[in-house]
XYZ file of N, CA and C in Angstrom:
288
model
N 0.987 -1.043 0.062
C -0.158 0.262 0.146
C 0.959 1.090 0.117
N 0.305 2.289 -0.547
C 1.763 3.459 -0.837
C 0.514 4.282 0.164
N 1.342 5.674 0.597
C 1.178 6.867 0.892
C 1.393 7.892 1.204
N 1.076 9.094 1.076
C 1.873 10.035 0.737
C 1.534 10.853 1.850
N 2.211 12.148 2.040
C 2.065 12.707 3.135
C 2.277 14.084 2.914
N 2.364 15.457 3.819
C 2.859 16.321 3.737
C 3.288 16.726 5.072
N 4.464 16.718 5.193
C 5.151 17.373 6.617
C 6.426 18.395 6.103
N 5.630 19.615 7.727
C 6.698 20.850 7.410
C 6.145 21.067 6.032
N 5.219 20.996 5.444
C 4.108 21.650 4.537
C 4.887 21.928 3.220
N 5.542 20.086 3.221
C 6.210 19.762 2.209
C 5.548 18.831 1.755
N 5.492 18.174 0.313
C 4.154 17.399 0.503
C 5.253 16.159 -0.380
N 5.333 15.001 0.427
C 5.795 13.976 0.651
C 5.170 12.975 -0.812
N 6.225 12.537 -1.380
C 5.437 11.041 -2.801
C 4.914 10.161 -1.937
N 4.096 9.651 -2.569
C 3.363 8.433 -1.864
C 4.517 7.501 -1.952
N 4.737 6.231 -0.848
C 5.336 5.411 -0.979
C 5.082 4.615 0.269
N 5.898 3.647 0.226
C 5.595 2.513 0.769
C 4.679 2.363 2.487
N 3.463 2.396 2.767
C 3.047 1.978 3.912
C 3.122 0.936 4.710
N 2.433 -0.596 3.526
C 2.483 -1.305 4.508
C 2.964 -2.418 3.157
N 3.166 -3.647 3.395
C 3.151 -4.903 2.383
C 2.305 -5.737 2.811
N 1.719 -7.298 1.464
C 1.407 -7.862 1.856
C 1.595 -9.164 0.667
N 2.313 -10.030 0.913
C 2.543 -11.197 0.064
C 1.160 -11.936 -0.727
N 1.145 -11.550 -1.456
C -0.174 -12.076 -2.298
C 0.427 -13.615 -2.929
N -0.849 -14.571 -3.959
C -0.467 -15.200 -4.371
C -0.564 -15.130 -6.169
N 0.225 -14.893 -7.167
C -0.490 -14.781 -8.434
C -1.953 -14.624 -8.404
N -1.928 -13.746 -9.142
C -3.907 -13.233 -9.729
C -4.708 -13.401 -8.470
N -4.195 -13.087 -7.499
C -5.378 -13.110 -6.805
C -5.023 -11.423 -6.151
N -6.118 -11.605 -5.532
C -6.103 -9.953 -4.649
C -6.648 -9.553 -3.474
N -5.993 -8.557 -2.564
C -6.154 -8.355 -1.563
C -6.305 -6.904 -1.373
N -7.138 -6.322 -0.351
C -8.004 -5.441 -0.122
C -7.194 -4.740 1.448
N -7.028 -3.358 1.012
C -6.128 -2.536 2.386
C -6.755 -1.275 2.676
N -6.814 -0.951 4.102
C -6.892 -0.315 4.382
C -6.001 0.828 4.437
N -6.055 2.317 4.140
C -4.816 2.988 5.086
C -4.985 3.709 6.824
N -4.039 3.289 7.284
C -4.330 3.337 8.679
C -4.118 4.878 8.841
N -4.905 5.394 10.526
C -4.991 6.968 10.900
C -3.990 7.049 11.623
N -3.607 5.962 11.835
C -2.099 6.028 12.811
C -0.646 6.209 12.052
N -0.514 7.435 12.980
C 1.074 7.155 12.105
C 2.453 6.718 13.403
N 3.594 5.968 12.643
C 4.231 6.261 13.831
C 5.490 6.949 13.374
N 6.273 7.459 14.385
C 7.217 8.802 13.981
C 8.544 7.908 14.812
N 9.721 8.025 14.242
C 10.982 7.861 15.071
C 12.157 8.141 14.320
N 13.249 7.865 14.910
C 14.471 8.372 14.049
C 15.142 7.604 14.370
N 15.908 6.745 12.846
C 16.516 5.924 12.513
C 17.146 5.643 11.454
N 18.314 5.608 11.789
C 19.474 5.602 10.569
C 19.593 4.226 9.324
N 20.527 4.845 8.539
C 20.533 3.606 7.618
C 19.410 2.712 6.993
N 18.175 3.685 7.002
C 17.313 3.163 6.037
C 16.918 3.521 4.875
N 16.569 3.534 3.939
C 16.807 3.941 2.606
C 15.421 4.208 2.816
N 14.545 5.545 2.069
C 13.029 6.161 2.018
C 12.897 5.581 1.074
N 11.370 4.967 1.140
C 10.182 4.077 0.665
C 10.849 2.579 0.881
N 11.099 2.180 2.830
C 11.472 0.906 2.515
C 10.284 0.691 3.260
N 9.766 -0.764 3.848
C 8.817 -1.007 4.710
C 9.858 -1.640 5.043
N 9.795 -1.532 6.890
C 10.627 -2.090 7.349
C 9.809 -2.661 8.724
N 10.199 -4.049 9.027
C 9.753 -4.594 10.285
C 10.397 -4.240 11.774
N 11.559 -4.025 11.877
C 12.758 -3.534 12.520
C 12.491 -2.378 13.441
N 12.469 -1.743 14.480
C 12.773 -0.295 14.768
C 13.359 -0.090 15.773
N 14.840 0.469 15.738
C 15.665 0.199 16.481
C 15.124 1.670 18.057
N 14.516 2.312 17.437
C 14.772 3.548 18.710
C 12.802 4.113 18.841
N 13.085 4.446 19.377
C 11.556 4.795 20.360
C 10.365 4.889 19.681
N 9.482 5.146 19.081
C 7.975 5.330 18.440
C 7.250 6.333 19.341
N 6.623 6.759 18.212
C 5.310 8.138 18.869
C 4.474 7.922 17.791
N 3.309 7.706 18.707
C 1.798 7.287 17.772
C 1.332 8.563 17.486
N 0.834 8.871 16.069
C 0.100 10.216 16.508
C -1.267 9.485 15.971
N -2.487 10.282 15.997
C -3.567 9.323 15.373
C -4.141 10.673 14.578
N -4.109 10.263 13.189
C -4.622 11.469 12.438
C -6.343 11.356 11.668
N -7.207 11.702 11.701
C -9.041 11.355 11.635
C -9.447 12.606 10.246
N -10.494 11.910 9.397
C -11.004 12.925 9.023
C -11.189 14.745 9.594
N -11.940 14.139 10.691
C -12.161 15.605 11.334
C -10.958 16.190 11.801
N -9.563 15.482 12.045
C -8.336 16.117 12.650
C -7.239 15.298 11.637
N -6.868 15.913 10.258
C -6.442 15.219 9.452
C -5.093 15.750 9.851
N -4.548 16.433 10.848
C -2.938 17.036 10.709
C -2.403 17.058 12.162
N -1.229 17.436 12.210
C -0.965 17.044 13.967
C 0.454 18.126 13.895
N 0.561 18.438 15.061
C 2.284 19.263 15.022
C 2.494 18.777 16.368
N 4.416 18.592 15.679
C 4.557 18.172 16.772
C 6.118 18.480 17.047
N 6.705 18.404 18.413
C 7.921 18.687 18.593
C 8.780 17.650 19.060
N 9.686 17.523 18.850
C 10.411 16.938 19.399
C 11.248 16.625 20.701
N 10.990 15.641 21.372
C 12.187 16.013 22.962
C 12.865 15.012 22.832
N 14.578 15.905 22.785
C 15.608 15.009 22.901
C 15.900 13.943 23.661
N 15.520 14.504 24.932
C 16.275 13.449 25.766
C 15.500 11.920 25.560
N 14.493 12.072 25.208
C 13.446 10.606 25.361
C 13.864 10.140 23.884
N 13.532 11.319 22.566
C 14.176 10.444 21.445
C 12.681 10.207 20.551
N 11.153 11.126 20.756
C 10.082 10.901 20.658
C 9.658 11.872 20.747
N 8.910 12.013 19.813
C 8.010 13.481 19.537
C 6.459 13.741 20.277
N 6.157 14.845 20.400
C 4.951 15.130 21.315
C 3.981 16.365 20.393
N 2.951 16.128 20.518
C 2.291 17.447 20.184
C 2.045 18.574 20.945
N 1.877 19.606 19.895
C 2.060 21.008 20.795
C 1.266 21.650 19.464
N 1.019 22.615 19.622
C 0.231 23.787 18.584
C 1.523 25.332 18.684
N 2.398 24.891 19.298
C 3.165 25.660 18.887
C 4.385 25.861 18.468
N 5.016 26.125 17.515
C 6.124 26.306 16.746
C 6.543 24.573 16.400
N 5.443 24.207 16.029
C 6.022 22.609 15.464
C 7.169 22.459 15.134
N 8.167 21.253 14.988
C 9.621 20.786 14.717
C 8.704 19.926 13.352
N 7.709 19.305 13.533
C 7.161 18.474 12.188
C 5.922 18.607 12.543
N 5.149 19.122 11.244
C 3.533 18.424 10.975
C 3.542 18.148 9.646
N 2.545 17.224 10.369
C 1.994 15.842 9.776
C 0.480 15.790 9.308
N 0.434 15.741 7.763
C -1.107 15.773 7.482
C -1.635 14.695 6.892
N -2.905 13.955 7.098
C -2.979 12.697 6.602
C -3.717 13.237 5.052
N -3.298 12.414 4.152
C -3.712 12.953 2.223
C -4.985 12.573 2.358
N -5.736 12.985 1.637
C -7.361 12.671 1.062
C -7.459 11.712 0.712
N -8.329 10.836 0.623
C -8.391 10.075 -0.469
C -9.770 10.421 -1.568
């Protein structure tokens, strides 16, 4: 499944969100998740679907009524937190 995003007012192209193995000529129905996980991790190429996360994650819930989140970063814990002032990261759920 591919999904794009807007981060810090910059549109990011659609990239892999998840993957599912299927048999040839089979059909899989996948639904985009309203939950976004953010973390910092070196040595992962953009567009890579990973199942191993080496750092702490921050969970952000995005919904149709609230499709964006302004986040700050806590360097002591390595996590992001919700803020309405001077966001370090602004994430917007794309419309489908």
